[in-house]
Amino acid sequence: MEEESFKSKEIGEIMNEHFVCIKVDREERPDVDKVYMTFVQATSGGGGWPMSVWLTPDLKPFAGGTYFPPEDGVHRVGFRTVLLRIAEQWKENKDALLESSQRILVALQHTSEIRVQGQESPPPAKEVMDTCFQQLSRSYDEDYGGFSKSPKFPTPGQSDLCYWDLLWDRQHRGGRAHSTASFFTPCVSVNLNFLFTYWALHRTTPEGARALQMALHTLKMMAHGGIHDHIGQGFHRYSTDQHWHVPHFEKMLYDQGQLAAMYSKAFQISGDEFFADVVRDILLYVSRDLSDQAGGFYSAEDADSYPTTASVEKREGAFCVWAAEELRALLPDPVEGATEGTTLADVFMHHYGVEEAGNVDPMKDPHQELKGKNVLIARSSLELTAARFGLEPGQLSALLQECRQRLSSARALRPRPHLDTKMLAAWNGLMISGFAQAGAALAEQGYVSRAAEAAAFLRKHLFDPDSGRLLRSCYRGKDNSVEQSAVPIQGFLEDYVFVIQALFDLYEASLEQGWLEWALHLQHMQDKLFWDPKGFAYFSTEAGDPSLLLRLKDDQDGAEPTPNSVTVTNLLRAACYSGHMEWVEKAGKILAAFSERLQKIPITLPEMVRATAVFHHTLKQVVICGDLQGEDTKEMLHCVRSVFSPNKVLMVADGDSTGFLYSQLPFLASLERKDGKATAYICSNFTCSLPVTSVQELRGMLLSP
């Protein structure tokens, strides 16, 4: 619409004559977007971006929709016609429009309300977990992984957010994605997080084995697919086909953060270096291309770019795709030891599915932007490709690495996609968690340091020490400075939730208690600004904003998990680190507020289902008593960090009774080393097990449900 309508002089004149036009960035103001998207969904039966909504002077909506072509078509009224009709109706039937708008708002207020209804206890974990597992299992793609045939998303698969994005692509880009699957199928990261937890609690059952197989197979297929950028690292936004092959080429920070955490968990569980390599791949991309020199993380890279420096029109994927003749020119070298006449290009093109005429299905490319081009996808294992050319797998791996480096150098000469240098607190929180969890799981201190650098950035640029509140966004300014908007946007619930989660993850990876102290402060502030004392759970926005007609609570996992889902676990962790048991009570009240949805359609909230299990099993407080510089303590810590245990928190009692943790948890003073060795305790509700000094014994205790 930007190109078709908003740059049209005629349409611009109509808009300026009859309306006050306001453009809203939904990433900066998700609160505004959510209110009007709820209206558009309710009145049109669907939703999508770009979203156009017509409001009264007091901001009440009375008409809205998603994509409109500039002129009338066979199946859709044009934007020009819509503008003129609305202007006419406003003049002739203003009272009727206002009355209708008011009725709709009252109905929306009622239908969108999430609150405790009678029962004030959380739903039972077993039934909710089993139902969610069964629903996911039915939607699972046995061949290629994921939870729909197409499109496929690297983070949730297709909740409302994913569905709306898909709808926009189908309408505006001409239908590259052709299947919408189920409206209620959530996206992959939250699904996999749930499946890993389900496996951990059902290790010895066939269902547990299937849950693990579903999760690991999906992660492997994604990493082999075209949704993974094999040359420039990182993951694209989603795949338009069943095979994870042809992506929507945009790269989002929130995907990288969640996937780094998910592949780290896969490595913890499996010990397979393949998953660790994918983690390193993601974090290399973010460190190189999405990092501000001050320490924050940028939001995204666009899908579109100019094919050449002389091009005047951008094309989707131009920066990432390859013609066969390009590859032959870049990789002409004969391969020593291979069958006679084999070149690097032959080996590379076979392994990555390159075809002379291009490997993109025309049905996935309605505008022919990718005609004759190839999206790289690993079509074969190293062993099979090596056998085909008479090579050893190790030799092949080195050859492919050399090829990727050459292509990376060649691609660096192309015009880059636009970089969105907006920095959001919530998305930075997700990325800090990705670095911190990867650093702990892979024992890579550099990743932990990068997470700490980003957390320090948030504290300096997106936190107001005077009010104690988070800010939503900041930007790369001139001369690489960090700038705020003229009127800084206050943080929303998701900003608090994801930053708090990140600080807990960073504490467990670094054991720097300052991050823990800040996390608990932010949790108190979140309670003050967003808690609903009547209906329970947290509102997405704080009270008192006259521009918002509704205070809403997100009710399904989307591109990021629902903030209320994540905050259940945050509250349980906060209680373990502070002794404030009212936070456990709050966590239970959130689950009670969402009880009906959790029991009927838990597949819409897999992260909250996972949190339900954590709530009922009670978190294990894993306390290591020892000198942080001692090898025995380091060995204990490595054991804790290398094991996937979804219901644990880690802390160290180092004997410093003046430290922050000791002030919060007096019971730590009673825990001591045994025989002068680093000693571990597993505590539940501040009651501790007998001390253990054996790493093997500790590991067994961590692996027990």
XYZ file of C-alpha atoms in Angstrom:
705
model
C 0.000 0.000 0.000
C 2.932 2.308 0.578
C 3.881 2.078 -3.082
C 0.396 1.688 -4.564
C -1.690 4.118 -2.519
C 0.276 6.284 -0.127
C 2.563 7.542 -2.906
C -0.398 8.278 -5.191
C -0.991 12.016 -5.533
C -4.734 11.545 -6.144
C -5.252 9.260 -3.143
C -3.081 11.508 -1.015
C -5.274 14.496 -1.845
C -8.414 12.554 -0.875
C -6.861 11.484 2.421
C -5.701 14.996 3.278
C -9.025 16.585 2.364
C -11.228 14.318 4.472
C -9.048 12.800 7.219
C -6.288 13.432 9.735
C -3.789 10.732 8.790
C -1.613 9.102 11.451
C 0.926 6.337 10.811
C 1.698 4.046 13.754
C 4.705 1.728 14.039
C 3.194 -1.395 15.591
C 6.569 -2.389 17.021
C 6.870 0.895 18.897
C 3.222 0.996 19.963
C 1.961 -2.602 20.215
C -0.723 -1.351 22.595
C -2.340 0.838 19.940
C -1.982 -1.877 17.322
C -3.592 -4.513 19.568
C -6.693 -2.434 20.295
C -7.468 -1.678 16.673
C -6.462 -5.123 15.425
C -9.001 -6.556 17.889
C -11.602 -4.258 16.341
C -10.703 -5.236 12.763
C -10.815 -8.931 13.621
C -14.199 -8.602 15.275
C -15.768 -6.624 12.443
C -14.208 -8.249 9.389
C -13.646 -11.838 10.491
C -9.895 -11.610 9.937
C -6.919 -9.382 10.463
C -3.649 -8.430 8.884
C -1.057 -5.797 8.181
C -1.006 -3.194 6.760
C -4.052 -2.262 8.816
C -6.179 0.784 8.072
C -8.686 1.937 10.696
C -10.964 4.979 10.631
C -11.584 6.656 13.988
C -13.821 9.315 15.453
C -12.094 12.425 16.858
C -12.115 10.709 20.275
C -10.266 7.705 18.760
C -13.174 5.254 18.623
C -13.011 2.993 15.534
C -15.959 2.686 13.183
C -14.419 1.115 10.059
C -11.290 -0.860 9.272
C -9.594 -3.480 7.166
C -6.255 -4.839 6.008
C -4.879 -4.602 2.483
C -6.801 -2.524 -0.050
C -5.661 -2.261 -3.692
C -5.590 1.304 -5.025
C -8.537 0.748 -7.390
C -11.585 -1.542 -7.403
C -10.975 -5.118 -8.509
C -13.077 -8.185 -9.111
C -12.898 -9.384 -5.511
C -11.875 -6.319 -3.518
C -12.964 -2.693 -3.198
C -10.173 -0.214 -3.902
C -8.688 2.135 -1.310
C -9.796 5.198 -3.255
C -13.410 3.996 -3.200
C -13.244 3.129 0.491
C -11.976 6.609 1.364
C -14.712 8.361 -0.595
C -17.485 6.154 0.783
C -16.370 6.637 4.381
C -16.126 10.419 3.892
C -19.654 10.433 2.459
C -21.085 8.265 5.259
C -19.442 10.472 7.899
C -21.252 13.478 6.470
C -24.646 11.813 5.969
C -24.878 9.139 8.688
C -22.514 10.327 11.398
C -24.838 9.500 14.315
C -25.420 5.959 13.077
C -21.669 5.401 12.709
C -21.018 6.666 16.228
C -23.764 4.477 17.684
C -22.459 1.424 15.857
C -18.911 2.138 17.014
C -20.018 2.380 20.634
C -21.916 -0.932 20.449
C -18.876 -2.682 18.997
C -16.564 -1.290 21.680
C -18.871 -2.463 24.469
C -18.980 -5.934 22.902
C -15.194 -5.989 22.515
C -14.722 -4.993 26.146
C -16.847 -7.963 27.176
C -15.458 -10.586 24.804
C -11.795 -9.661 25.251
C -11.902 -9.779 29.039
C -9.731 -12.469 30.615
C -10.436 -13.025 34.279
C -10.977 -15.654 36.937
C -14.456 -17.094 36.561
C -15.475 -18.821 39.759
C -12.553 -21.217 40.231
C -9.488 -19.496 41.675
C -7.046 -22.410 41.445
C -4.716 -23.326 38.572
C -5.811 -26.128 36.244
C -4.255 -29.587 36.803
C -0.907 -29.955 35.059
C -1.222 -33.528 33.792
C -4.466 -33.035 31.857
C -3.347 -29.723 30.374
C 0.083 -31.090 29.400
C -1.353 -34.255 27.857
C -3.992 -32.369 25.853
C -1.423 -29.904 24.510
C 0.908 -32.749 23.543
C -1.883 -34.582 21.726
C -2.933 -31.435 19.838
C 0.656 -30.710 18.789
C 1.244 -34.330 17.825
C -1.789 -34.290 15.509
C -0.546 -31.156 13.712
C 3.079 -32.342 13.464
C 4.623 -32.826 10.008
C 6.275 -36.243 10.227
C 8.453 -35.700 7.163
C 9.825 -32.185 7.551
C 9.042 -31.273 11.151
C 7.093 -28.237 12.246
C 3.405 -28.030 12.929
C 1.694 -27.297 9.633
C 2.341 -28.128 5.995
C 2.943 -24.531 4.973
C 3.804 -21.818 5.796
C 6.244 -22.663 8.561
C 7.521 -20.300 11.221
C 10.730 -20.555 13.241
C 9.074 -19.042 16.279
C 5.573 -19.806 17.199
C 4.140 -21.678 13.659
C 1.044 -19.714 13.236
C -0.873 -17.990 15.956
C -2.810 -14.806 15.367
C 0.346 -12.775 14.727
C 1.741 -15.322 12.291
C -1.646 -15.663 10.625
C -1.999 -11.919 10.129
C 1.485 -11.613 8.689
C 0.733 -14.458 6.297
C -2.526 -12.836 5.263
C -0.674 -9.607 4.474
C 1.851 -11.495 2.357
C -0.847 -13.370 0.449
C -2.831 -10.218 -0.248
C -0.036 -7.755 -0.888
C 2.734 -9.865 -2.380
C 0.341 -11.839 -4.524
C 0.009 -15.094 -2.668
C 3.490 -16.532 -2.213
C 2.131 -18.549 0.734
C -0.939 -20.550 -0.173
C -1.932 -22.477 2.928
C -3.041 -20.984 6.220
C -3.131 -24.184 8.269
C -4.957 -23.737 11.565
C -5.557 -20.311 13.060
C -4.692 -21.758 16.450
C -1.444 -23.539 15.608
C 1.200 -21.683 17.627
C 4.679 -21.027 16.316
C 7.670 -23.326 16.665
C 9.870 -21.970 19.485
C 7.138 -22.102 22.115
C 6.091 -25.508 20.798
C 9.616 -26.885 21.114
C 10.106 -25.388 24.564
C 6.946 -27.185 25.648
C 8.039 -30.461 24.021
C 11.438 -30.363 25.724
C 9.711 -29.881 29.087
C 7.198 -32.630 28.317
C 10.075 -34.973 27.507
C 11.948 -34.059 30.709
C 8.900 -34.972 32.783
C 8.111 -38.157 30.780
C 11.588 -39.462 29.891
C 10.754 -43.148 30.197
C 7.450 -43.115 28.301
C 6.732 -43.507 24.557
C 5.052 -40.082 24.616
C 8.186 -38.501 26.065
C 10.347 -40.122 23.395
C 8.020 -38.851 20.677
C 8.054 -35.328 22.106
C 11.855 -35.266 21.967
C 11.937 -36.718 18.450
C 9.453 -34.101 17.218
C 11.502 -31.266 18.670
C 14.960 -32.379 17.543
C 13.797 -33.378 14.054
C 12.129 -29.984 13.571
C 15.280 -28.133 14.620
C 17.444 -30.215 12.263
C 15.118 -29.693 9.294
C 15.007 -25.959 9.929
C 18.787 -25.750 10.085
C 19.141 -27.680 6.798
C 16.428 -25.605 5.104
C 16.460 -22.407 3.100
C 14.919 -20.581 6.056
C 18.454 -20.811 7.479
C 20.896 -18.457 5.763
C 23.754 -20.849 4.960
C 26.017 -18.043 3.745
C 25.230 -15.086 6.006
C 24.082 -17.003 9.114
C 20.915 -16.508 11.132
C 17.339 -17.435 10.275
C 14.796 -15.798 8.020
C 11.318 -15.055 9.270
C 9.369 -18.039 7.974
C 9.172 -20.580 5.176
C 6.399 -20.393 2.599
C 6.490 -24.128 1.924
C 6.444 -27.452 3.724
C 10.158 -28.102 3.202
C 11.506 -25.005 5.018
C 12.886 -24.043 1.579
C 11.662 -20.680 0.232
C 11.561 -18.132 3.033
C 10.174 -14.699 3.578
C 13.685 -13.243 3.684
C 13.235 -10.727 6.496
C 15.359 -11.454 9.576
C 13.935 -10.554 12.976
C 15.866 -10.148 16.221
C 13.224 -11.972 18.252
C 13.624 -15.064 16.054
C 17.384 -15.130 16.556
C 17.074 -14.802 20.338
C 14.497 -17.530 20.759
C 16.179 -19.913 18.333
C 19.580 -19.470 19.985
C 17.981 -20.508 23.276
C 16.162 -23.426 21.646
C 19.231 -24.853 19.867
C 21.162 -24.460 23.143
C 18.571 -26.633 24.888
C 18.794 -29.178 22.056
C 22.559 -29.349 22.610
C 22.117 -29.764 26.368
C 19.722 -32.659 25.808
C 21.411 -34.453 22.923
C 25.091 -33.542 23.236
C 25.091 -33.285 19.428
C 27.598 -30.664 18.236
C 25.360 -30.002 15.239
C 23.048 -27.990 17.491
C 25.940 -26.148 19.129
C 27.191 -25.141 15.669
C 23.770 -23.680 14.814
C 23.846 -21.670 18.054
C 27.254 -20.258 17.100
C 25.938 -19.487 13.621
C 22.988 -17.468 14.971
C 25.066 -15.540 17.477
C 27.728 -14.761 14.866
C 25.049 -13.186 12.670
C 23.613 -11.119 15.527
C 27.041 -10.012 16.759
C 28.099 -8.966 13.269
C 24.932 -7.550 11.692
C 22.390 -6.666 14.417
C 24.655 -5.201 17.103
C 24.995 -1.531 17.970
C 28.451 -0.407 19.053
C 26.934 0.790 22.356
C 25.832 -2.771 23.158
C 22.182 -2.978 22.121
C 20.622 -5.108 19.397
C 18.841 -3.819 16.277
C 15.357 -5.036 15.382
C 15.521 -6.478 11.875
C 16.874 -6.656 8.348
C 14.428 -6.212 5.463
C 13.526 -8.936 2.983
C 13.929 -6.688 -0.080
C 17.081 -5.206 -1.565
C 18.474 -3.998 -4.903
C 19.809 -6.882 -7.034
C 22.745 -4.741 -8.205
C 24.148 -1.304 -7.467
C 22.600 -0.119 -10.747
C 19.093 -1.454 -9.965
C 16.214 0.968 -9.405
C 13.729 -1.563 -7.993
C 14.140 -3.775 -4.963
C 13.344 -7.480 -5.019
C 12.665 -9.862 -2.190
C 15.590 -12.134 -1.460
C 17.931 -10.442 -3.940
C 20.726 -10.286 -1.367
C 20.523 -14.017 -0.595
C 19.798 -15.990 -3.789
C 22.122 -17.355 -6.467
C 22.101 -18.193 -10.152
C 23.873 -21.405 -11.147
C 26.243 -19.558 -13.478
C 27.302 -17.257 -10.603
C 28.278 -20.247 -8.529
C 30.214 -21.857 -11.384
C 32.158 -18.626 -11.859
C 32.924 -18.301 -8.143
C 33.785 -21.975 -7.567
C 35.683 -23.200 -10.658
C 38.484 -25.057 -8.851
C 38.959 -28.788 -9.478
C 38.502 -30.922 -6.364
C 41.538 -33.010 -5.487
C 40.694 -36.643 -4.843
C 37.213 -36.455 -6.370
C 36.091 -38.108 -9.578
C 37.793 -36.568 -12.613
C 36.500 -33.178 -13.725
C 34.665 -32.416 -10.485
C 34.761 -28.762 -9.452
C 33.930 -27.036 -6.202
C 30.762 -25.789 -7.890
C 29.679 -29.350 -8.713
C 30.032 -30.433 -5.109
C 28.467 -27.300 -3.613
C 25.533 -27.193 -6.035
C 24.709 -30.849 -5.453
C 24.833 -30.507 -1.682
C 22.697 -27.345 -1.591
C 20.126 -28.316 -4.215
C 21.143 -25.786 -6.872
C 19.503 -26.209 -10.289
C 20.537 -24.631 -13.595
C 17.115 -23.045 -14.116
C 16.645 -22.156 -10.444
C 15.147 -24.240 -7.644
C 12.186 -22.063 -6.597
C 8.703 -23.365 -7.373
C 6.916 -20.696 -9.500
C 3.867 -21.166 -7.266
C 5.933 -19.741 -4.409
C 7.104 -16.821 -6.560
C 4.006 -15.117 -8.031
C 5.907 -11.945 -9.017
C 8.822 -13.906 -10.510
C 11.307 -12.139 -8.231
C 13.215 -15.401 -7.799
C 12.979 -16.717 -11.364
C 16.202 -18.487 -12.370
C 17.582 -18.152 -8.840
C 18.385 -20.680 -6.152
C 17.655 -20.639 -2.436
C 20.302 -22.810 -0.815
C 18.937 -25.836 1.046
C 20.978 -28.800 2.279
C 19.487 -31.624 0.216
C 21.868 -34.334 1.373
C 23.895 -35.397 4.391
C 27.654 -34.870 4.417
C 28.132 -38.630 4.198
C 25.953 -39.053 1.091
C 27.454 -36.059 -0.730
C 30.961 -37.262 0.138
C 30.191 -40.761 -1.150
C 28.814 -39.384 -4.424
C 32.087 -37.579 -5.204
C 34.482 -40.086 -3.663
C 35.475 -37.829 -0.763
C 35.867 -38.254 2.976
C 33.205 -36.460 5.078
C 35.875 -34.398 6.856
C 37.369 -33.291 3.534
C 33.912 -32.412 2.209
C 33.126 -30.341 5.292
C 36.270 -28.270 4.765
C 35.476 -27.793 1.049
C 31.935 -26.615 1.781
C 33.263 -24.201 4.380
C 35.678 -22.746 1.801
C 32.814 -22.386 -0.688
C 30.614 -20.603 1.846
C 33.413 -18.170 2.645
C 33.876 -17.310 -1.035
C 30.156 -16.767 -1.495
C 30.050 -14.626 1.612
C 32.772 -12.389 0.177
C 30.906 -12.150 -3.128
C 27.616 -11.389 -1.399
C 29.230 -8.596 0.589
C 29.594 -6.680 -2.699
C 25.813 -6.670 -3.253
C 23.584 -3.875 -1.926
C 22.487 -4.861 1.574
C 18.853 -4.920 2.714
C 17.700 -2.019 4.872
C 18.670 -2.375 8.535
C 16.056 -1.350 11.115
C 18.219 0.197 13.825
C 15.355 0.644 16.254
C 16.207 -1.069 19.567
C 13.309 -2.450 21.614
C 13.606 -3.433 25.274
C 11.513 -6.606 24.872
C 13.396 -7.941 21.844
C 16.745 -7.061 23.417
C 15.606 -9.083 26.417
C 14.934 -12.120 24.219
C 18.365 -11.779 22.623
C 20.109 -11.399 25.994
C 18.439 -14.653 27.052
C 19.707 -16.270 23.857
C 23.303 -15.214 24.509
C 23.149 -16.036 28.237
C 21.612 -19.482 27.784
C 24.045 -20.286 24.970
C 26.984 -19.146 27.080
C 25.919 -21.380 29.955
C 25.076 -24.452 27.845
C 28.133 -24.246 25.566
C 30.516 -23.012 28.299
C 31.354 -19.970 26.139
C 32.190 -17.046 28.408
C 32.246 -14.658 25.439
C 28.513 -15.132 24.945
C 27.852 -14.399 28.609
C 29.941 -11.230 28.328
C 27.956 -10.133 25.262
C 24.712 -10.690 27.165
C 26.053 -8.591 30.055
C 27.066 -5.829 27.639
C 23.534 -5.712 26.237
C 21.994 -5.713 29.731
C 24.229 -2.770 30.658
C 23.001 -1.036 27.491
C 19.387 -1.509 28.592
C 20.143 -0.130 32.019
C 21.820 2.947 30.550
C 19.504 3.732 27.636
C 16.137 2.040 28.286
C 15.728 2.438 32.037
C 14.864 5.562 34.011
C 16.566 5.283 37.418
C 14.499 8.150 38.826
C 11.143 6.466 38.194
C 12.506 2.903 38.226
C 10.711 2.180 34.946
C 11.714 0.713 31.609
C 11.418 2.551 28.309
C 10.227 0.834 25.147
C 12.638 1.940 22.447
C 15.672 3.885 21.361
C 17.445 4.354 18.043
C 20.819 4.611 16.385
C 21.275 8.304 15.742
C 23.795 10.437 13.941
C 27.437 9.546 14.447
C 26.298 6.203 15.900
C 24.908 7.858 19.021
C 21.890 6.412 20.839
C 18.791 8.597 20.642
C 15.309 8.653 22.174
C 12.143 9.874 20.502
C 10.994 13.372 21.448
C 8.513 11.843 23.897
C 10.003 8.541 25.119
C 7.605 5.597 25.047
C 7.120 3.906 28.408
C 7.731 0.175 28.577
C 4.850 -2.265 28.112
C 4.253 -5.533 29.923
C 6.269 -7.489 27.358
C 9.273 -5.234 27.918
C 9.285 -5.966 31.639
C 8.625 -9.688 31.224
C 11.348 -10.382 28.643
C 13.928 -8.169 30.353
C 13.256 -9.828 33.727
C 13.595 -13.264 32.139
C 16.851 -12.135 30.511
C 18.270 -10.879 33.811
C 17.483 -14.177 35.545
C 19.160 -16.050 32.675
C 22.146 -13.702 32.836
C 22.503 -14.160 36.590
C 22.552 -17.955 36.230
C 25.188 -17.685 33.488
C 27.380 -15.062 35.185
C 26.479 -15.277 38.916
C 26.675 -11.466 39.068
C 24.109 -10.654 41.753
C 23.514 -7.125 40.470
C 21.471 -8.547 37.593
C 19.338 -10.476 40.083
C 18.740 -7.371 42.167
C 17.618 -5.395 39.113
C 15.312 -8.219 37.972
C 13.508 -8.263 41.329
C 13.141 -4.478 41.246
C 11.570 -4.678 37.789
C 9.225 -7.449 38.944
C 7.931 -5.192 41.731
C 7.454 -2.400 39.173
C 5.619 -4.766 36.799
C 3.239 -5.701 39.610
C 2.570 -2.040 40.330
C 1.924 -1.014 36.720
C 0.117 -3.954 35.128
C -1.452 -6.345 37.689
C -5.234 -6.785 37.579
C -6.291 -7.233 41.227
C -9.881 -8.111 40.300
C -9.599 -10.472 37.346
C -5.977 -11.534 37.981
C -3.113 -11.753 35.466
C -1.378 -8.731 33.925
C -2.723 -6.194 31.472
C -0.497 -5.521 28.453
C -0.567 -1.788 29.183
C -0.652 0.361 32.279
C -3.745 2.278 33.385
C -4.364 5.939 32.762
C -3.585 6.305 29.054
C -6.579 8.224 27.631
C -5.632 7.279 24.069
C -6.280 3.572 24.733
C -9.899 2.439 24.627
C -9.252 -1.044 26.034
C -6.778 -2.618 28.436
C -6.189 -6.059 27.012
C -4.439 -9.288 27.987
C -2.867 -11.293 25.163
C -4.410 -14.744 25.093
C -2.249 -16.767 22.698
C 1.421 -17.208 21.920
C 2.571 -15.391 18.801
C 5.913 -14.383 17.311
C 6.957 -14.104 20.938
C 5.345 -16.043 23.775
C 2.503 -14.277 25.551
C 3.917 -12.117 28.376
C 1.559 -13.658 30.942
C 2.883 -17.105 29.944
C 6.512 -16.149 30.551
C 5.788 -14.187 33.698
C 4.427 -17.288 35.457
C 7.913 -18.784 35.369
C 9.474 -15.390 36.110
C 7.379 -15.115 39.277
C 8.350 -18.604 40.420
C 12.030 -17.805 39.827
C 11.653 -14.456 41.612
C 10.154 -16.206 44.647
C 13.040 -18.681 44.729
C 15.589 -15.863 44.689
C 13.819 -13.585 47.160
C 11.692 -15.708 49.478
C 8.645 -13.577 48.592
C 6.020 -16.301 48.365
C 3.294 -13.881 47.276
C 4.827 -14.193 43.821
C 4.028 -17.898 43.795
C 0.443 -16.981 44.666
C 0.371 -14.488 41.789
C 1.644 -17.158 39.373
C -1.209 -19.419 40.417
C -3.728 -16.643 39.884
C -2.510 -16.088 36.320
C -3.001 -19.775 35.559
C -6.458 -19.604 37.114
C -7.392 -16.615 34.941
C -6.432 -18.547 31.786
C -7.797 -21.866 33.098
C -10.598 -22.271 30.579
C -8.346 -21.711 27.571
C -5.624 -23.932 29.031
C -8.063 -26.802 29.459
C -9.883 -26.463 26.130
C -7.282 -25.302 23.588
C -3.864 -25.424 25.298
C -2.154 -25.492 21.885
C -2.749 -21.725 21.758
C -0.654 -21.225 24.907
C 2.092 -23.884 24.969
C 4.417 -21.658 26.985
C 1.770 -21.242 29.686
C 1.109 -24.985 29.597
C 4.823 -25.497 30.228
C 4.642 -22.979 33.083
C 1.673 -24.897 34.551
C 3.880 -27.967 34.837
C 6.678 -25.946 36.451
C 4.162 -24.452 38.911
C 2.844 -27.838 40.022
C 6.257 -29.548 40.182
C 7.824 -26.695 42.198
C 11.156 -25.237 41.164
C 14.332 -26.853 42.468
C 16.681 -24.370 44.092
C 20.109 -25.708 43.164
C 22.592 -24.164 45.589
C 26.329 -24.610 45.092
C 28.469 -23.815 48.138
C 32.011 -23.094 47.127
C 34.705 -20.712 45.993
C 33.850 -19.411 42.533
C 37.513 -19.612 41.547
C 37.886 -23.209 42.701
C 38.023 -25.983 40.126
C 35.625 -28.146 42.142
C 33.042 -25.333 42.172
C 33.488 -24.755 38.445
C 32.957 -28.466 37.825
C 29.723 -28.409 39.815
C 28.508 -25.336 37.962
C 29.339 -26.899 34.607
C 27.295 -29.941 35.578
C 24.253 -27.816 36.448
C 24.507 -25.749 33.272
C 25.042 -28.706 30.958
C 21.896 -30.541 32.073
C 18.469 -29.637 30.733
C 16.229 -29.430 33.777
C 13.175 -27.241 33.108
C 12.254 -26.703 36.755
C 15.503 -25.526 38.346
C 17.079 -22.262 39.421
C 20.786 -21.939 40.159
C 22.468 -19.904 42.863
C 25.837 -19.883 44.617
C 26.428 -19.519 48.339
C 29.985 -18.247 48.476
C 30.060 -17.448 52.177
C 29.720 -13.685 51.717
C 26.944 -13.013 54.234
C 26.844 -9.334 53.186
C 25.843 -10.214 49.604
C 22.455 -9.544 48.080
C 21.362 -13.202 47.974
C 22.067 -13.703 51.672
C 19.945 -10.651 52.491
C 17.050 -12.177 50.568
C 17.484 -15.814 51.621
C 18.680 -16.212 55.227
C 18.619 -20.020 54.912
C 21.751 -19.828 52.732
C 23.816 -19.032 55.834
C 23.083 -22.515 57.184
C 24.493 -24.280 54.098
C 28.159 -25.226 54.222
C 30.797 -27.051 52.242
C 31.329 -30.690 53.149
C 34.883 -31.775 53.928
C 36.137 -28.513 52.412
C 34.836 -29.445 48.952
C 32.354 -27.632 46.742
C 28.958 -28.943 47.808
C 25.538 -28.968 46.157
C 22.107 -28.830 47.749
C 18.754 -29.326 46.028
C 16.185 -27.254 47.896
C 12.421 -26.969 47.540
C 10.599 -24.133 49.272
C 13.858 -23.444 51.134
C 14.046 -26.967 52.580
C 17.228 -28.638 51.383
C 18.412 -32.143 50.596
C 21.447 -33.734 52.122
C 24.674 -32.236 50.740
C 26.431 -33.917 47.805
C 29.983 -33.445 46.571
C 29.803 -35.880 43.659
C 29.100 -34.422 40.230
C 27.546 -37.723 39.146
C 25.166 -37.689 42.102
C 24.255 -34.070 41.420
C 23.535 -34.883 37.792
C 21.194 -37.677 38.805
C 19.291 -35.361 41.147
C 18.927 -32.754 38.381
C 17.576 -35.311 35.904
C 14.886 -36.615 38.233
C 11.425 -35.067 37.546
